[in-house]
Amino acid sequence: MVIDQPATATELAAGLNLTVDAVEKLLAELQREYNGYTVNAPDTDVASTVCINTAGHKSSPRGFELRNIAGGWRIYSRAEFADVVGGFVLEGQTARLTQAALETLAVIAYRQPVSRARVSAIRGVNVDSVVRTLLQRGMIEDSGTDPESGAILYRTTSYFLERMGIGSVAELPQLSPHLPGLEGIEEFYDAGRM
C-alpha cells in the first residue's frame, strides 16, 4: 500500500523470506478472500454476493481488492466505491491551509530555495510540522541541499503555481509596496552608491 508501483512476487518473496511459489499462492488466496470468496470457491466476479467461508461465517467483498497488473501486485479500492474514495481524496485536496501554512508557504515562495531552519528564523517559530504538511499536499518539494550546511532546501512546485494561477514565481506580487517604513528606500540606496 505504500509503494508507488506494483510489487512483483519476487520482491515480496525476498521481503518475506518465502519462496516465489509460496508468495504467489498467498497472493491468490488474499485476492479471493478480498473478493469475498473462500479458498475453494469458484473464480467468479460477483461483488454483491455474500458467501459462507470455511468457518461458517458470512463473507462479502472488501472495499479494496488485490490486483495483478503491470507485472506486479497492488491494492486498489473497488470500482463500486470510486465515488466515496474520490470524494474523500478531493476533500483532502481542497482543504484550506492554516494561517501558519500560508505564512510558511509565502516565505518559501519568496526566498526559494530555502532551508527549514531559515524559514523558522524568519517566522520566529518551529515550522517542521507545517513543512511536512506542505510537502504532503504537494505545494513544496526538496530542492537539494545547502552546500555549506547540508540542510535540505525547499522550493515551490508546479502544483503551487497552478493553484496560485501563475506561470512562474516571477509573477508573484511584489512585497515592497506592502512593507511599512520603506518610504525613501530608493534614495537610501542611491545615497550609498555615491
CSV table of C-alpha atoms in Angstrom, one decimal:
chain,number,residue,atom,x,y,z
A,1,MET,CA,0.0,0.0,0.0
A,2,VAL,CA,2.9,2.4,0.5
A,3,ILE,CA,4.9,1.8,-2.7
A,4,ASP,CA,4.3,3.8,-5.8
A,5,GLN,CA,4.4,0.8,-8.3
A,6,PRO,CA,3.1,-2.8,-8.2
A,7,ALA,CA,5.3,-5.2,-6.2
A,8,THR,CA,6.3,-8.4,-8.0
A,9,ALA,CA,6.0,-11.8,-6.4
A,10,THR,CA,9.8,-12.0,-6.4
A,11,GLU,CA,10.2,-8.7,-4.5
A,12,LEU,CA,7.5,-9.8,-2.0
A,13,ALA,CA,9.2,-13.2,-1.6
A,14,ALA,CA,12.5,-11.5,-0.9
A,15,GLY,CA,11.0,-9.2,1.7
A,16,LEU,CA,9.1,-12.0,3.4
A,17,ASN,CA,11.9,-14.7,3.2
A,18,LEU,CA,9.5,-17.0,1.3
A,19,THR,CA,9.7,-18.8,-2.0
A,20,VAL,CA,8.1,-17.1,-5.0
A,21,ASP,CA,5.6,-20.1,-5.3
A,22,ALA,CA,4.5,-19.7,-1.7
A,23,VAL,CA,4.0,-15.9,-2.2
A,24,GLU,CA,2.0,-16.4,-5.4
A,25,LYS,CA,-0.3,-18.9,-3.6
A,26,LEU,CA,-0.7,-16.5,-0.7
A,27,LEU,CA,-1.5,-13.6,-3.0
A,28,ALA,CA,-4.1,-15.7,-4.9
A,29,GLU,CA,-5.7,-16.6,-1.6
A,30,LEU,CA,-5.7,-13.0,-0.4
A,31,GLN,CA,-7.2,-11.9,-3.7
A,32,ARG,CA,-10.0,-14.4,-3.4
A,33,GLU,CA,-10.6,-13.5,0.3
A,34,TYR,CA,-10.8,-9.8,-0.5
A,35,ASN,CA,-13.3,-10.6,-3.3
A,36,GLY,CA,-15.5,-12.4,-0.6
A,37,TYR,CA,-14.7,-15.9,-1.7
A,38,THR,CA,-13.4,-18.8,0.3
A,39,VAL,CA,-10.3,-20.6,-0.9
A,40,ASN,CA,-12.3,-23.4,-2.5
A,41,ALA,CA,-15.0,-21.1,-4.1
A,42,PRO,CA,-15.1,-20.8,-7.9
A,43,ASP,CA,-13.5,-17.8,-9.6
A,44,THR,CA,-16.4,-15.5,-10.4
A,45,ASP,CA,-16.6,-11.8,-10.1
A,46,VAL,CA,-19.8,-11.1,-8.2
A,47,ALA,CA,-19.2,-8.1,-5.9
A,48,SER,CA,-22.6,-8.2,-4.2
A,49,THR,CA,-22.6,-11.9,-3.4
A,50,VAL,CA,-22.3,-12.9,0.3
A,51,CYS,CA,-20.5,-16.2,0.7
A,52,ILE,CA,-20.1,-18.6,3.6
A,53,ASN,CA,-16.5,-19.2,4.4
A,54,THR,CA,-14.9,-22.4,5.7
A,55,ALA,CA,-15.6,-21.3,9.3
A,56,GLY,CA,-19.3,-20.9,8.6
A,57,HIS,CA,-19.2,-17.1,8.7
A,58,LYS,CA,-20.7,-14.8,6.1
A,59,SER,CA,-18.1,-13.3,3.9
A,60,SER,CA,-18.6,-10.4,1.4
A,61,PRO,CA,-16.2,-8.4,-0.8
A,62,ARG,CA,-14.0,-5.9,0.9
A,63,GLY,CA,-13.8,-2.2,-0.1
A,64,PHE,CA,-10.5,-2.9,-1.7
A,65,GLU,CA,-9.1,-5.5,-4.0
A,66,LEU,CA,-5.7,-7.0,-4.8
A,67,ARG,CA,-4.9,-6.9,-8.5
A,68,ASN,CA,-2.0,-8.4,-10.5
A,69,ILE,CA,-1.2,-5.7,-13.1
A,70,ALA,CA,1.8,-4.3,-14.8
A,71,GLY,CA,3.9,-7.3,-13.8
A,72,GLY,CA,3.2,-6.9,-10.0
A,73,TRP,CA,0.6,-6.8,-7.3
A,74,ARG,CA,-1.1,-3.8,-5.8
A,75,ILE,CA,-4.1,-3.0,-3.6
A,76,TYR,CA,-6.8,-0.8,-5.2
A,77,SER,CA,-10.2,0.5,-4.0
A,78,ARG,CA,-13.1,-1.3,-5.6
A,79,ALA,CA,-14.8,0.4,-8.5
A,80,GLU,CA,-18.2,0.4,-6.6
A,81,PHE,CA,-16.6,2.7,-4.1
A,82,ALA,CA,-14.9,5.1,-6.5
A,83,ASP,CA,-17.4,8.0,-5.7
A,84,VAL,CA,-16.7,7.6,-1.9
A,85,VAL,CA,-13.0,7.3,-2.3
A,86,GLY,CA,-12.9,10.1,-4.9
A,87,GLY,CA,-14.8,12.4,-2.6
A,88,PHE,CA,-12.5,11.7,0.3
A,89,VAL,CA,-9.4,12.3,-1.8
A,90,LEU,CA,-10.8,15.5,-3.3
A,91,GLU,CA,-12.0,16.8,0.1
A,92,GLY,CA,-8.4,16.4,1.4
A,93,GLN,CA,-7.0,18.3,-1.6
A,94,THR,CA,-9.4,21.2,-1.3
A,95,ALA,CA,-9.0,21.7,2.5
A,96,ARG,CA,-7.8,25.2,3.2
A,97,LEU,CA,-4.3,25.8,4.5
A,98,THR,CA,-3.9,27.2,8.0
A,99,GLN,CA,-2.5,30.6,8.6
A,100,ALA,CA,0.8,29.1,9.7
A,101,ALA,CA,0.9,27.0,6.5
A,102,LEU,CA,0.2,30.1,4.3
A,103,GLU,CA,2.9,32.1,6.1
A,104,THR,CA,5.4,29.3,5.7
A,105,LEU,CA,4.5,28.8,2.1
A,106,ALA,CA,4.9,32.6,1.4
A,107,VAL,CA,8.4,32.5,2.9
A,108,ILE,CA,9.4,29.5,0.8
A,109,ALA,CA,7.9,31.0,-2.3
A,110,TYR,CA,9.7,34.3,-2.0
A,111,ARG,CA,13.0,33.0,-0.6
A,112,GLN,CA,13.4,29.7,-2.5
A,113,PRO,CA,15.4,27.7,-2.4
A,114,VAL,CA,15.4,28.0,1.4
A,115,SER,CA,16.1,25.7,4.3
A,116,ARG,CA,13.6,24.8,7.0
A,117,ALA,CA,15.9,26.5,9.6
A,118,ARG,CA,15.9,29.7,7.6
A,119,VAL,CA,12.1,29.6,7.4
A,120,SER,CA,11.9,29.1,11.1
A,121,ALA,CA,14.2,32.0,11.7
A,122,ILE,CA,12.1,34.3,9.5
A,123,ARG,CA,8.8,33.2,11.1
A,124,GLY,CA,10.2,33.0,14.6
A,125,VAL,CA,8.6,29.6,15.2
A,126,ASN,CA,9.3,26.0,14.5
A,127,VAL,CA,7.9,25.1,11.1
A,128,ASP,CA,8.7,21.3,11.0
A,129,SER,CA,5.1,20.1,11.0
A,130,VAL,CA,4.0,22.8,8.6
A,131,VAL,CA,6.7,21.9,6.1
A,132,ARG,CA,5.7,18.3,6.3
A,133,THR,CA,2.1,19.3,5.6
A,134,LEU,CA,3.1,21.4,2.6
A,135,LEU,CA,5.2,18.5,1.3
A,136,GLN,CA,2.3,16.1,1.7
A,137,ARG,CA,0.0,18.4,-0.1
A,138,GLY,CA,2.5,18.8,-3.0
A,139,MET,CA,2.9,22.6,-2.5
A,140,ILE,CA,6.7,22.4,-1.9
A,141,GLU,CA,9.4,19.9,-2.8
A,142,ASP,CA,13.0,19.1,-1.9
A,143,SER,CA,15.4,21.3,-4.0
A,144,GLY,CA,18.7,19.7,-3.0
A,145,THR,CA,21.0,20.5,-0.1
A,146,ASP,CA,22.8,23.6,1.0
A,147,PRO,CA,26.5,23.0,0.2
A,148,GLU,CA,27.7,24.8,3.4
A,149,SER,CA,25.3,23.4,6.0
A,150,GLY,CA,23.9,20.3,4.3
A,151,ALA,CA,20.4,21.4,5.1
A,152,ILE,CA,17.6,20.4,2.8
A,153,LEU,CA,16.4,23.2,0.7
A,154,TYR,CA,12.8,23.6,-0.4
A,155,ARG,CA,11.1,25.3,-3.3
A,156,THR,CA,7.5,25.6,-4.5
A,157,THR,CA,6.1,23.1,-7.1
A,158,SER,CA,4.3,23.4,-10.3
A,159,TYR,CA,1.2,22.4,-8.4
A,160,PHE,CA,1.7,25.5,-6.2
A,161,LEU,CA,1.9,27.7,-9.4
A,162,GLU,CA,-1.2,26.0,-10.8
A,163,ARG,CA,-3.2,26.7,-7.5
A,164,MET,CA,-2.0,30.3,-7.5
A,165,GLY,CA,-2.9,30.7,-11.1
A,166,ILE,CA,0.5,31.9,-12.2
A,167,GLY,CA,3.1,30.6,-14.6
A,168,SER,CA,6.3,31.2,-12.6
A,169,VAL,CA,7.4,32.6,-9.2
A,170,ALA,CA,8.5,35.7,-11.0
A,171,GLU,CA,4.7,36.5,-11.3
A,172,LEU,CA,4.3,36.6,-7.5
A,173,PRO,CA,3.2,40.0,-6.3
A,174,GLN,CA,6.0,42.4,-5.2
A,175,LEU,CA,6.2,42.7,-1.4
A,176,SER,CA,7.9,46.0,-1.2
A,177,PRO,CA,4.8,48.2,-1.6
A,178,HIS,CA,3.2,46.4,1.3
A,179,LEU,CA,6.1,46.8,3.8
A,180,PRO,CA,5.9,49.6,6.3
A,181,GLY,CA,8.5,52.3,6.6
A,182,LEU,CA,10.1,51.9,3.2
A,183,GLU,CA,9.4,55.4,2.0
A,184,GLY,CA,12.6,56.8,0.5
A,185,ILE,CA,14.3,53.4,0.3
A,186,GLU,CA,15.5,54.1,-3.2
A,187,GLU,CA,17.0,57.4,-2.0
A,188,PHE,CA,18.8,55.4,0.7
A,189,TYR,CA,20.3,53.0,-1.8
A,190,ASP,CA,21.2,55.9,-4.2
A,191,ALA,CA,23.0,57.7,-1.4
A,192,GLY,CA,25.0,54.6,-0.6
A,193,ARG,CA,26.3,54.4,-4.2
A,194,MET,CA,27.8,57.9,-4.1
